[in-house]
Amino acid sequence: MGKLRKRKNARRRKSTSIYFMLWTTFLLFALAIVLLFSFSQNRVVRQTYKETIARELAKSGKEIQSELVLFEQAGGRDYGGFLISRTQKYDVRAFILKADGTLLFPNLDDLTPALSKDVDFAEKIVRLKESLRKADAETGTAVLYEDRSGEYVYGARLPSFGEEGEETYLYISRSLKISESILSGVRSRTVLLAVFVMILSFAVAGSISGMLVKPIAEMTEKAGALARGDFSVDFRGTDYGSEVTALADTLNYARDELSKTDRMQKELIANVSHDFKTPLTMIKAYASMIKEISGGNPEKREKHAQVIIDEADRLASLVNDVLDLSKISSGLDVLKLEDYDLSAYTLEVLEKFGYLADTQGYHFQTDIESELFTRADPAKIGQVLYNLIGNAVNYTGEDKTVRVALKKEGEKILFSVSDSGKGIKKEELASIWERYYRSADAHKRPVKGTGLGLSIVKTILERHRFRFGVESEVGEGSTFYVLFPLVGN
Ligand code: ADP
């Protein structure tokens, strides 16, 4: 027991709170979105940057090219100076190259270290020529392409440079490397966004879990009170969670059932102690009578001793009933199933009521088909039949008639017992099977009753999985029936 409780507690401690669960889920979800967003934003920034560079390079390249023509026409000869000045003006690198990749202008000596760095003109001219060929560009027409080294290149063939017949090219490039400051701007905005999202998920998770947890915590507290025996608790749901409302409804139902059982149990104790008290009082009274009065008179003594025996029997059967029920409903005793003749068995049970026919004028009308075999626990089914017939005797009307029938019905055997009593009200039909339920006038009946009879019947038949029920008409009587399986004999 202690171990079990410990294990349960351990399990409870391990489970996380709804708040934490919601919070982590929200946070992970939000962070995933932020990451996705920042990733796509990075791409967008890079793409836009590239496009801008391409556009600008196309423009400045064209300008440099036409300025070069003008410069040449005006008789300018310092091409190197011209190109270097354009380099600064347009933030590009501008060269005039020969077909074999030799640098024509500006002079290698004039190049700033930044400009000359990593420039492999031989390779670049190959790419440029290839692009021009692909574009089928005529002399003077320009091409724009992305170089493998991460640069955008504006290039054109120049007609009027160098020695006669020698091909020359204008090569202008601009690095595509995105400036760090732009990227770090984007990054810091992402970090800010992530922090904001974290705070937001705290708040949202907090408010949602508050909405969820509050009613559950309330219910836990009330369920605790219910467990301590307070049946006045009322479980309430919320407006925003049908599941929580369903839980509250279920708990309310459990409370009703518990309080009903509790009430019935109290009533049973009152009833049973009353039933115990009556025979005990009688036993005591008659024993005193024998001791003081009838001891010497054998005839009277005999009569009084018989009363004592009868009352002791009643007491014993009452105790048996209570024990039976607790045994059956605890599920401890197993059913001992066997195939047997239910017809013969029913007649045997009926014989026990024979004395009522002989001494108190009861009529038993029987209609029992012979040799109907069933598979069940004979002792338990005996109890069922005894209780049902006993009830019919107890509750039958003035004519003191009880009808018992056992008939084959397809694959089943239908047992029924009818009385002509005042019947059972519709609203009581469901309750009569409940444990401890007793009608008010339970006390002056020929067959002993404890309010447990039908509950024993129900438990036994349910364990057998047999169908059973009652049909009753107020003022006309009731018929209790059971359907047994029919087995070949
Ligand atoms: P008991 O008969 O000892 O009171 P039962 O469990 O056998 O307990 O029956 C429960 C209640 O069902 C009875 O108190 C009675 O109100 C009702 N009942 C049972 N059988 C009949 C019947 N044949 N006719 C009318 N009422 C019945």
mmCIF file of C-alpha atoms and ligand atoms in Angstrom, residues 271 275 321 387-396 417-425 428-429 431-443 445 447-457 470 472 477-480, ligand 1:
data_model
loop_
_atom_site.group_PDB
_atom_site.id
_atom_site.type_symbol
_atom_site.label_atom_id
_atom_site.label_comp_id
_atom_site.label_asym_id
_atom_site.label_seq_id
_atom_site.Cartn_x
_atom_site.Cartn_y
_atom_site.Cartn_z
ATOM 1 C CA ASN A 271 -32.254 -1.229 8.214
ATOM 2 C CA ASP A 275 -33.518 -6.357 11.201
ATOM 3 C CA ASP A 321 -26.972 -12.033 2.594
ATOM 4 C CA ASN A 387 -34.528 -14.056 -4.364
ATOM 5 C CA LEU A 388 -36.814 -13.379 -7.334
ATOM 6 C CA ILE A 389 -39.474 -15.873 -6.234
ATOM 7 C CA GLY A 390 -39.128 -14.659 -2.640
ATOM 8 C CA ASN A 391 -39.770 -11.080 -3.769
ATOM 9 C CA ALA A 392 -42.817 -12.161 -5.763
ATOM 10 C CA VAL A 393 -44.166 -13.859 -2.648
ATOM 11 C CA ASN A 394 -43.437 -10.785 -0.565
ATOM 12 C CA TYR A 395 -45.019 -8.301 -2.937
ATOM 13 C CA THR A 396 -47.863 -10.244 -4.527
ATOM 14 C CA VAL A 417 -41.716 -14.924 -12.183
ATOM 15 C CA SER A 418 -44.849 -12.789 -11.941
ATOM 16 C CA ASP A 419 -46.910 -11.511 -9.051
ATOM 17 C CA SER A 420 -50.202 -9.695 -8.794
ATOM 18 C CA GLY A 421 -48.952 -7.026 -6.412
ATOM 19 C CA LYS A 422 -49.100 -3.286 -6.638
ATOM 20 C CA GLY A 423 -46.232 -3.125 -9.109
ATOM 21 C CA ILE A 424 -43.265 -0.825 -9.248
ATOM 22 C CA LYS A 425 -43.470 2.840 -10.206
ATOM 23 C CA GLU A 428 -38.394 3.377 -9.059
ATOM 24 C CA LEU A 429 -37.678 0.779 -11.742
ATOM 25 C CA SER A 431 -33.353 2.060 -8.350
ATOM 26 C CA ILE A 432 -34.689 -1.315 -7.187
ATOM 27 C CA TRP A 433 -31.521 -3.030 -8.477
ATOM 28 C CA GLU A 434 -29.309 -0.791 -6.459
ATOM 29 C CA ARG A 435 -27.698 -2.035 -3.332
ATOM 30 C CA TYR A 436 -29.492 -1.115 -0.099
ATOM 31 C CA TYR A 437 -32.597 0.077 -1.912
ATOM 32 C CA ARG A 438 -35.734 -0.896 -0.053
ATOM 33 C CA SER A 439 -39.316 0.163 -0.382
ATOM 34 C CA ALA A 440 -40.811 1.765 2.674
ATOM 35 C CA ASP A 441 -43.091 -1.136 3.642
ATOM 36 C CA ALA A 442 -40.386 -3.737 3.867
ATOM 37 C CA HIS A 443 -41.076 -5.187 7.246
ATOM 38 C CA ARG A 445 -43.325 -10.085 4.770
ATOM 39 C CA VAL A 447 -39.824 -14.152 3.140
ATOM 40 C CA LYS A 448 -36.992 -12.332 4.809
ATOM 41 C CA GLY A 449 -35.642 -9.338 2.935
ATOM 42 C CA THR A 450 -32.705 -7.084 3.503
ATOM 43 C CA GLY A 451 -32.880 -4.718 0.553
ATOM 44 C CA LEU A 452 -29.927 -6.621 -0.843
ATOM 45 C CA GLY A 453 -31.829 -9.322 -2.737
ATOM 46 C CA LEU A 454 -32.079 -7.642 -6.136
ATOM 47 C CA SER A 455 -28.616 -6.236 -5.853
ATOM 48 C CA ILE A 456 -27.311 -9.779 -5.348
ATOM 49 C CA VAL A 457 -29.395 -10.909 -8.344
ATOM 50 C CA VAL A 470 -38.391 -6.407 -15.015
ATOM 51 C CA SER A 472 -44.152 -3.833 -14.145
ATOM 52 C CA GLY A 477 -48.066 -6.642 -10.693
ATOM 53 C CA SER A 478 -44.529 -7.234 -11.845
ATOM 54 C CA THR A 479 -42.698 -9.812 -13.907
ATOM 55 C CA PHE A 480 -38.996 -10.368 -13.364
HETATM 56 P P1 ADP B 1 -36.132 -6.391 -0.299
HETATM 57 O O1 ADP B 1 -37.127 -7.167 -1.060
HETATM 58 O O2 ADP B 1 -35.465 -7.119 0.759
HETATM 59 O O3 ADP B 1 -36.616 -5.055 0.132
HETATM 60 P P2 ADP B 1 -34.795 -6.423 -2.825
HETATM 61 O O4 ADP B 1 -33.449 -5.973 -3.244
HETATM 62 O O5 ADP B 1 -35.145 -7.838 -3.081
HETATM 63 O O6 ADP B 1 -34.949 -6.058 -1.313
HETATM 64 O O7 ADP B 1 -35.819 -5.508 -3.547
HETATM 65 C C1 ADP B 1 -35.628 -4.108 -3.552
HETATM 66 C C2 ADP B 1 -36.939 -3.389 -3.680
HETATM 67 O O8 ADP B 1 -37.505 -3.647 -4.965
HETATM 68 C C3 ADP B 1 -37.990 -3.842 -2.719
HETATM 69 O O9 ADP B 1 -37.882 -3.189 -1.492
HETATM 70 C C4 ADP B 1 -39.257 -3.453 -3.444
HETATM 71 O O10 ADP B 1 -39.537 -2.089 -3.290
HETATM 72 C C5 ADP B 1 -38.922 -3.661 -4.892
HETATM 73 N N1 ADP B 1 -39.393 -4.959 -5.389
HETATM 74 C C6 ADP B 1 -38.661 -6.059 -5.555
HETATM 75 N N2 ADP B 1 -39.415 -7.063 -6.065
HETATM 76 C C7 ADP B 1 -40.649 -6.571 -6.214
HETATM 77 C C8 ADP B 1 -41.904 -7.102 -6.708
HETATM 78 N N3 ADP B 1 -42.006 -8.365 -7.126
HETATM 79 N N4 ADP B 1 -42.977 -6.287 -6.728
HETATM 80 C C9 ADP B 1 -42.875 -5.028 -6.310
HETATM 81 N N5 ADP B 1 -41.731 -4.472 -5.847
HETATM 82 C C10 ADP B 1 -40.643 -5.217 -5.793
#
